[in-house]
Amino acid sequence: MRCISQGAKEPRSQGDIDILAGTKSDVPIKIATHGESSGVTRISVGAGSEVAVIETALCKGCERADIDTEIDIILGEGAVLHFHSVRKCAAGGRSQSVVRAALEKDARLDMIDGRLGGGDISSRVSVELRGEGAKTELRTLFFGSGSDNLDLDYRVGHFARATKSRIITKGALADRSRARYRGLITTGRDLTGCSGQENADTLLLSRDARLDCAPELRVGSEDVRCGHGMSVSGLDERRLFYLMSRGLNRVSAMEATAKGFVDPIMSGIADDDLRQVTEELLSSRLRCALATVNSN
């Protein structure tokens, strides 16, 4: 276990992280995972602290690696954690991640879950809002192409009054890729002042891509505000025509449309270097997928 009072600039290997109470840092702690299967990693953030933790698992080139990780997050009273994770497998690889989080009174978890495909991808996130006034926002960016298979499961449980949650998912699927999305917000009995919102939007770039999407609410109290929605759409030909009339070829216009669709999630990544890498990876995969679409 490592006790940390300041952020770390260099990527670290997987290991327990303890953030001392009252810590404030603008420099993110970086964890790099590649080709590892590890035990449970514990991230504990002390009362009143605010920090960012960046986790990456990016297979290089065509190198195949299987990655399995489990992370437990514990946020003390009034603690704030920005936890941003981006993963991309090489073709045929497998990535499985489990994140469990527990938030005490007035704590806040801001999470971005980036899943850029490349093989079999499984991401399961479970958040428990245990203390009054706790808040979480889970934002997901996903992309699949080729024969990618993505399994995404996000759950938030409200166990105290005046807790708030949002689950926002945006992704795109090309070629023969598949995505299975499950989202669930639950509220306990006799709670007041809780709110939960869930939205899942997917852009299909191919007739052969498939999405199985099921947002769900389980509300146990009357004095709550909860809602959910989902959308599935294709590329807007009128928008493509407009972009092409401004000098873009069809592939570039399709790429710009797809990137604009997911940009509300991607632009929220806290670390500039990771955001640039994510944009470059997404652009590269989009060009390959869209070139295939337009050659058929």
Short mmCIF file of C-alpha atoms in Angstrom, two decimals:
data_model
loop_
_atom_site.label_atom_id
_atom_site.label_comp_id
_atom_site.label_asym_id
_atom_site.label_seq_id
_atom_site.Cartn_x
_atom_site.Cartn_y
_atom_site.Cartn_z
CA MET A 1 0.00 0.00 0.00
CA ARG A 2 1.21 3.50 -0.85
CA CYS A 3 0.12 6.67 0.95
CA ILE A 4 0.10 9.61 -1.46
CA SER A 5 -0.24 13.31 -0.74
CA GLN A 6 0.68 14.56 -4.22
CA GLY A 7 -0.10 13.41 -7.77
CA ALA A 8 2.31 11.29 -9.78
CA LYS A 9 3.37 12.25 -13.30
CA GLU A 10 4.77 8.92 -14.45
CA PRO A 11 2.60 5.82 -15.09
CA ARG A 12 2.71 3.29 -12.27
CA SER A 13 2.19 -0.44 -12.25
CA GLN A 14 -1.00 -1.72 -10.65
CA GLY A 15 -1.02 -1.46 -6.85
CA ASP A 16 -3.06 -0.16 -3.91
CA ILE A 17 -3.35 3.63 -3.65
CA ASP A 18 -4.18 5.51 -0.45
CA ILE A 19 -4.91 9.24 -0.77
CA LEU A 20 -4.46 11.05 2.54
CA ALA A 21 -7.32 13.16 3.88
CA GLY A 22 -7.33 16.75 2.69
CA THR A 23 -5.17 16.12 -0.40
CA LYS A 24 -5.75 18.44 -3.35
CA SER A 25 -3.80 17.76 -6.54
CA ASP A 26 -4.11 18.87 -10.18
CA VAL A 27 -1.59 16.26 -11.34
CA PRO A 28 -3.25 12.90 -12.10
CA ILE A 29 -1.96 9.59 -10.76
CA LYS A 30 -1.39 7.32 -13.76
CA ILE A 31 -1.70 3.54 -13.80
CA ALA A 32 -0.59 1.66 -16.92
CA THR A 33 -1.70 -1.95 -17.37
CA HIS A 34 -0.63 -4.18 -20.24
CA GLY A 35 -0.82 -7.93 -20.53
CA GLU A 36 -1.51 -8.37 -16.83
CA SER A 37 -3.88 -10.39 -14.69
CA SER A 38 -3.76 -9.05 -11.18
CA GLY A 39 -5.64 -9.28 -7.92
CA VAL A 40 -7.90 -6.56 -6.61
CA THR A 41 -6.47 -3.02 -6.62
CA ARG A 42 -7.76 -0.73 -3.90
CA ILE A 43 -8.08 3.05 -4.32
CA SER A 44 -8.95 4.82 -1.08
CA VAL A 45 -9.51 8.59 -1.08
CA GLY A 46 -9.56 10.28 2.32
CA ALA A 47 -12.14 12.78 3.53
CA GLY A 48 -12.09 16.14 1.78
CA SER A 49 -9.55 15.11 -0.88
CA GLU A 50 -9.82 15.74 -4.63
CA VAL A 51 -7.59 13.82 -7.05
CA ALA A 52 -7.58 12.23 -10.49
CA VAL A 53 -6.54 8.66 -11.30
CA ILE A 54 -5.92 7.70 -14.93
CA GLU A 55 -5.88 4.00 -15.88
CA THR A 56 -4.80 2.82 -19.34
CA ALA A 57 -4.56 -0.60 -20.92
CA LEU A 58 -3.57 -0.09 -24.56
CA CYS A 59 -2.16 -3.00 -26.55
CA LYS A 60 0.59 -1.81 -28.87
CA GLY A 61 0.22 -2.44 -32.58
CA CYS A 62 -0.85 -6.00 -33.32
CA GLU A 63 0.56 -7.44 -30.12
CA ARG A 64 -2.12 -9.60 -28.52
CA ALA A 65 -2.52 -9.50 -24.74
CA ASP A 66 -5.25 -10.56 -22.33
CA ILE A 67 -5.93 -8.07 -19.53
CA ASP A 68 -7.97 -8.77 -16.39
CA THR A 69 -8.32 -6.18 -13.62
CA GLU A 70 -10.48 -5.52 -10.56
CA ILE A 71 -10.56 -2.16 -8.79
CA ASP A 72 -12.25 -1.27 -5.50
CA ILE A 73 -12.80 2.45 -4.88
CA ILE A 74 -13.61 3.86 -1.44
CA LEU A 75 -14.39 7.59 -1.12
CA GLY A 76 -14.52 9.18 2.32
CA GLU A 77 -16.80 12.03 3.37
CA GLY A 78 -16.62 14.92 0.91
CA ALA A 79 -13.94 13.22 -1.22
CA VAL A 80 -13.86 13.74 -5.00
CA LEU A 81 -12.29 11.28 -7.44
CA HIS A 82 -11.94 11.74 -11.20
CA PHE A 83 -11.33 8.17 -12.40
CA HIS A 84 -10.76 7.90 -16.14
CA SER A 85 -10.00 4.56 -17.80
CA VAL A 86 -9.26 3.89 -21.49
CA ARG A 87 -8.65 0.44 -22.98
CA LYS A 88 -7.98 -0.96 -26.42
CA CYS A 89 -7.08 -4.55 -27.31
CA ALA A 90 -5.18 -5.82 -30.31
CA ALA A 91 -7.29 -7.92 -32.69
CA GLY A 92 -8.31 -11.14 -30.99
CA GLY A 93 -7.35 -9.96 -27.52
CA ARG A 94 -9.48 -9.99 -24.41
CA SER A 95 -9.98 -7.31 -21.78
CA GLN A 96 -12.09 -7.76 -18.66
CA SER A 97 -12.44 -5.05 -16.02
CA VAL A 98 -14.50 -4.79 -12.85
CA VAL A 99 -14.83 -1.56 -10.88
CA ARG A 100 -16.67 -1.41 -7.56
CA ALA A 101 -17.11 1.91 -5.74
CA ALA A 102 -18.57 2.96 -2.38
CA LEU A 103 -19.22 6.65 -1.64
CA GLU A 104 -19.74 8.17 1.81
CA LYS A 105 -21.53 11.42 2.66
CA ASP A 106 -21.14 14.22 0.06
CA ALA A 107 -18.50 12.24 -1.88
CA ARG A 108 -18.39 12.45 -5.69
CA LEU A 109 -17.15 10.02 -8.34
CA ASP A 110 -16.61 11.29 -11.87
CA MET A 111 -15.82 8.30 -14.08
CA ILE A 112 -15.07 7.97 -17.78
CA ASP A 113 -14.96 4.45 -19.18
CA GLY A 114 -13.37 4.36 -22.65
CA ARG A 115 -13.60 1.02 -24.49
CA LEU A 116 -12.14 1.20 -27.98
CA GLY A 117 -12.58 -2.44 -29.01
CA GLY A 118 -10.03 -4.67 -30.65
CA GLY A 119 -11.39 -8.00 -29.40
CA ASP A 120 -13.60 -9.27 -26.58
CA ILE A 121 -14.21 -6.39 -24.16
CA SER A 122 -16.05 -6.69 -20.85
CA SER A 123 -16.57 -3.74 -18.49
CA ARG A 124 -18.60 -3.96 -15.30
CA VAL A 125 -19.02 -0.96 -13.01
CA SER A 126 -21.00 -0.96 -9.76
CA VAL A 127 -21.38 2.16 -7.59
CA GLU A 128 -23.03 2.35 -4.16
CA LEU A 129 -24.11 5.79 -2.94
CA ARG A 130 -24.03 5.04 0.78
CA GLY A 131 -23.84 8.50 2.31
CA GLU A 132 -26.31 11.38 2.17
CA GLY A 133 -25.58 13.79 -0.69
CA ALA A 134 -23.20 11.42 -2.53
CA LYS A 135 -23.05 11.87 -6.32
CA THR A 136 -21.71 10.00 -9.32
CA GLU A 137 -21.55 10.50 -13.06
CA LEU A 138 -20.53 7.52 -15.20
CA ARG A 139 -19.69 8.41 -18.80
CA THR A 140 -18.86 5.74 -21.36
CA LEU A 141 -17.28 5.99 -24.79
CA PHE A 142 -17.16 2.79 -26.85
CA PHE A 143 -16.24 1.79 -30.39
CA GLY A 144 -16.33 -1.57 -32.12
CA SER A 145 -15.28 -2.72 -35.58
CA GLY A 146 -14.35 -5.96 -37.30
CA SER A 147 -15.65 -8.81 -35.15
CA ASP A 148 -15.30 -6.96 -31.83
CA ASN A 149 -17.61 -8.05 -29.03
CA LEU A 150 -18.31 -5.55 -26.23
CA ASP A 151 -20.16 -6.36 -23.01
CA LEU A 152 -20.92 -3.24 -20.94
CA ASP A 153 -22.69 -3.35 -17.58
CA TYR A 154 -23.20 -0.26 -15.37
CA ARG A 155 -25.10 -0.21 -12.06
CA VAL A 156 -25.73 2.51 -9.47
CA GLY A 157 -27.46 1.91 -6.15
CA HIS A 158 -28.92 4.73 -4.04
CA PHE A 159 -28.81 3.84 -0.35
CA ALA A 160 -29.11 7.30 1.24
CA ARG A 161 -31.25 10.39 0.81
CA ALA A 162 -30.39 13.29 -1.53
CA THR A 163 -28.06 11.16 -3.65
CA LYS A 164 -27.65 11.80 -7.37
CA SER A 165 -26.48 9.71 -10.32
CA ARG A 166 -26.11 9.95 -14.09
CA ILE A 167 -25.11 7.23 -16.55
CA ILE A 168 -24.28 8.60 -20.01
CA THR A 169 -23.17 6.27 -22.79
CA LYS A 170 -22.17 7.12 -26.36
CA GLY A 171 -20.66 4.72 -28.85
CA ALA A 172 -20.35 3.64 -32.45
CA LEU A 173 -20.32 0.20 -34.08
CA ALA A 174 -18.98 -0.73 -37.52
CA ASP A 175 -18.47 -3.89 -39.61
CA ARG A 176 -19.78 -7.01 -37.80
CA SER A 177 -19.12 -5.74 -34.28
CA ARG A 178 -21.52 -6.41 -31.43
CA ALA A 179 -22.28 -4.54 -28.20
CA ARG A 180 -24.39 -5.60 -25.26
CA TYR A 181 -25.28 -2.74 -22.89
CA ARG A 182 -26.98 -3.07 -19.51
CA GLY A 183 -27.63 -0.09 -17.27
CA LEU A 184 -29.42 -0.17 -13.93
CA ILE A 185 -30.26 2.52 -11.37
CA THR A 186 -31.90 1.42 -8.12
CA THR A 187 -33.22 3.43 -5.18
CA GLY A 188 -33.88 1.99 -1.74
CA ARG A 189 -37.07 2.26 0.25
CA ASP A 190 -38.19 5.41 2.09
CA LEU A 191 -35.52 7.66 0.56
CA THR A 192 -36.18 11.32 -0.31
CA GLY A 193 -34.55 13.79 -2.66
CA CYS A 194 -32.78 11.20 -4.85
CA SER A 195 -32.35 11.60 -8.60
CA GLY A 196 -31.03 9.29 -11.29
CA GLN A 197 -30.79 9.64 -15.05
CA GLU A 198 -29.60 7.16 -17.67
CA ASN A 199 -29.05 7.79 -21.39
CA ALA A 200 -27.50 5.48 -23.97
CA ASP A 201 -26.94 6.62 -27.58
CA THR A 202 -25.38 4.46 -30.29
CA LEU A 203 -24.36 5.21 -33.87
CA LEU A 204 -24.44 2.24 -36.27
CA LEU A 205 -21.96 2.59 -39.13
CA SER A 206 -22.77 -0.73 -40.78
CA ARG A 207 -25.86 -2.79 -41.57
CA ASP A 208 -24.18 -5.81 -39.99
CA ALA A 209 -23.39 -4.15 -36.63
CA ARG A 210 -25.63 -5.17 -33.73
CA LEU A 211 -26.62 -3.59 -30.42
CA ASP A 212 -28.47 -5.15 -27.49
CA CYS A 213 -29.38 -2.29 -25.15
CA ALA A 214 -31.44 -2.42 -21.94
CA PRO A 215 -31.50 0.61 -19.62
CA GLU A 216 -33.49 -0.12 -16.45
CA LEU A 217 -34.79 1.64 -13.34
CA ARG A 218 -35.87 0.05 -10.05
CA VAL A 219 -37.43 2.73 -7.88
CA GLY A 220 -38.32 1.92 -4.27
CA SER A 221 -39.40 5.40 -3.13
CA GLU A 222 -41.97 7.93 -4.29
CA ASP A 223 -40.02 11.13 -3.62
CA VAL A 224 -37.37 10.60 -6.32
CA ARG A 225 -36.72 11.80 -9.86
CA CYS A 226 -35.52 9.08 -12.22
CA GLY A 227 -35.57 8.64 -15.97
CA HIS A 228 -33.90 6.77 -18.78
CA GLY A 229 -33.69 6.82 -22.55
CA MET A 230 -31.85 5.30 -25.47
CA SER A 231 -31.36 5.99 -29.15
CA VAL A 232 -29.92 4.08 -32.10
CA SER A 233 -29.21 5.93 -35.31
CA GLY A 234 -27.28 5.74 -38.56
CA LEU A 235 -25.27 8.39 -40.34
CA ASP A 236 -27.26 11.42 -41.41
CA GLU A 237 -26.93 11.70 -45.20
CA ARG A 238 -27.88 15.38 -45.13
CA ARG A 239 -25.06 16.12 -42.71
CA LEU A 240 -22.64 14.09 -44.82
CA PHE A 241 -23.72 16.02 -47.92
CA TYR A 242 -23.14 19.33 -46.11
CA LEU A 243 -19.63 18.31 -45.00
CA MET A 244 -18.77 17.00 -48.47
CA SER A 245 -19.94 20.28 -49.98
CA ARG A 246 -17.29 21.95 -47.78
CA GLY A 247 -14.49 19.90 -49.32
CA LEU A 248 -14.37 16.66 -47.30
CA ASN A 249 -14.46 13.30 -49.05
CA ARG A 250 -17.10 10.81 -47.91
CA VAL A 251 -14.84 8.85 -45.54
CA SER A 252 -13.59 12.05 -43.88
CA ALA A 253 -17.15 13.34 -43.55
CA MET A 254 -18.26 10.06 -41.94
CA GLU A 255 -15.26 10.14 -39.59
CA ALA A 256 -16.00 13.74 -38.55
CA THR A 257 -19.66 12.88 -37.89
CA ALA A 258 -18.79 9.84 -35.78
CA LYS A 259 -16.16 11.73 -33.77
CA GLY A 260 -18.58 14.58 -33.17
CA PHE A 261 -21.13 12.06 -31.89
CA VAL A 262 -18.83 10.77 -29.12
CA ASP A 263 -16.96 14.03 -28.45
CA PRO A 264 -19.09 14.99 -25.41
CA ILE A 265 -17.50 12.02 -23.61
CA MET A 266 -14.01 12.13 -25.12
CA SER A 267 -13.52 15.85 -24.45
CA GLY A 268 -14.10 15.23 -20.74
CA ILE A 269 -10.95 13.11 -20.27
CA ALA A 270 -8.93 14.94 -17.64
CA ASP A 271 -5.42 14.16 -18.90
CA ASP A 272 -4.34 15.98 -22.08
CA ASP A 273 -1.97 13.22 -23.19
CA LEU A 274 -4.57 10.49 -22.74
CA ARG A 275 -7.22 12.54 -24.52
CA GLN A 276 -4.89 12.96 -27.51
CA VAL A 277 -4.04 9.25 -27.57
CA THR A 278 -7.75 8.39 -27.38
CA GLU A 279 -8.57 10.72 -30.26
CA GLU A 280 -5.77 9.26 -32.38
CA LEU A 281 -6.79 5.66 -31.64
CA LEU A 282 -10.43 6.38 -32.42
CA SER A 283 -9.53 8.20 -35.65
CA SER A 284 -7.32 5.34 -36.80
CA ARG A 285 -9.95 2.67 -36.11
CA LEU A 286 -12.68 4.79 -37.71
CA ARG A 287 -10.70 5.31 -40.92
CA CYS A 288 -10.06 1.59 -41.29
CA ALA A 289 -13.68 0.66 -40.62
CA LEU A 290 -15.17 3.38 -42.83
CA ALA A 291 -12.80 2.64 -45.71
CA THR A 292 -14.11 -0.94 -45.63
CA VAL A 293 -17.73 0.28 -45.61
CA ASN A 294 -17.19 2.51 -48.64
CA SER A 295 -15.34 -0.15 -50.63
CA ASN A 296 -18.30 -2.55 -50.48
#
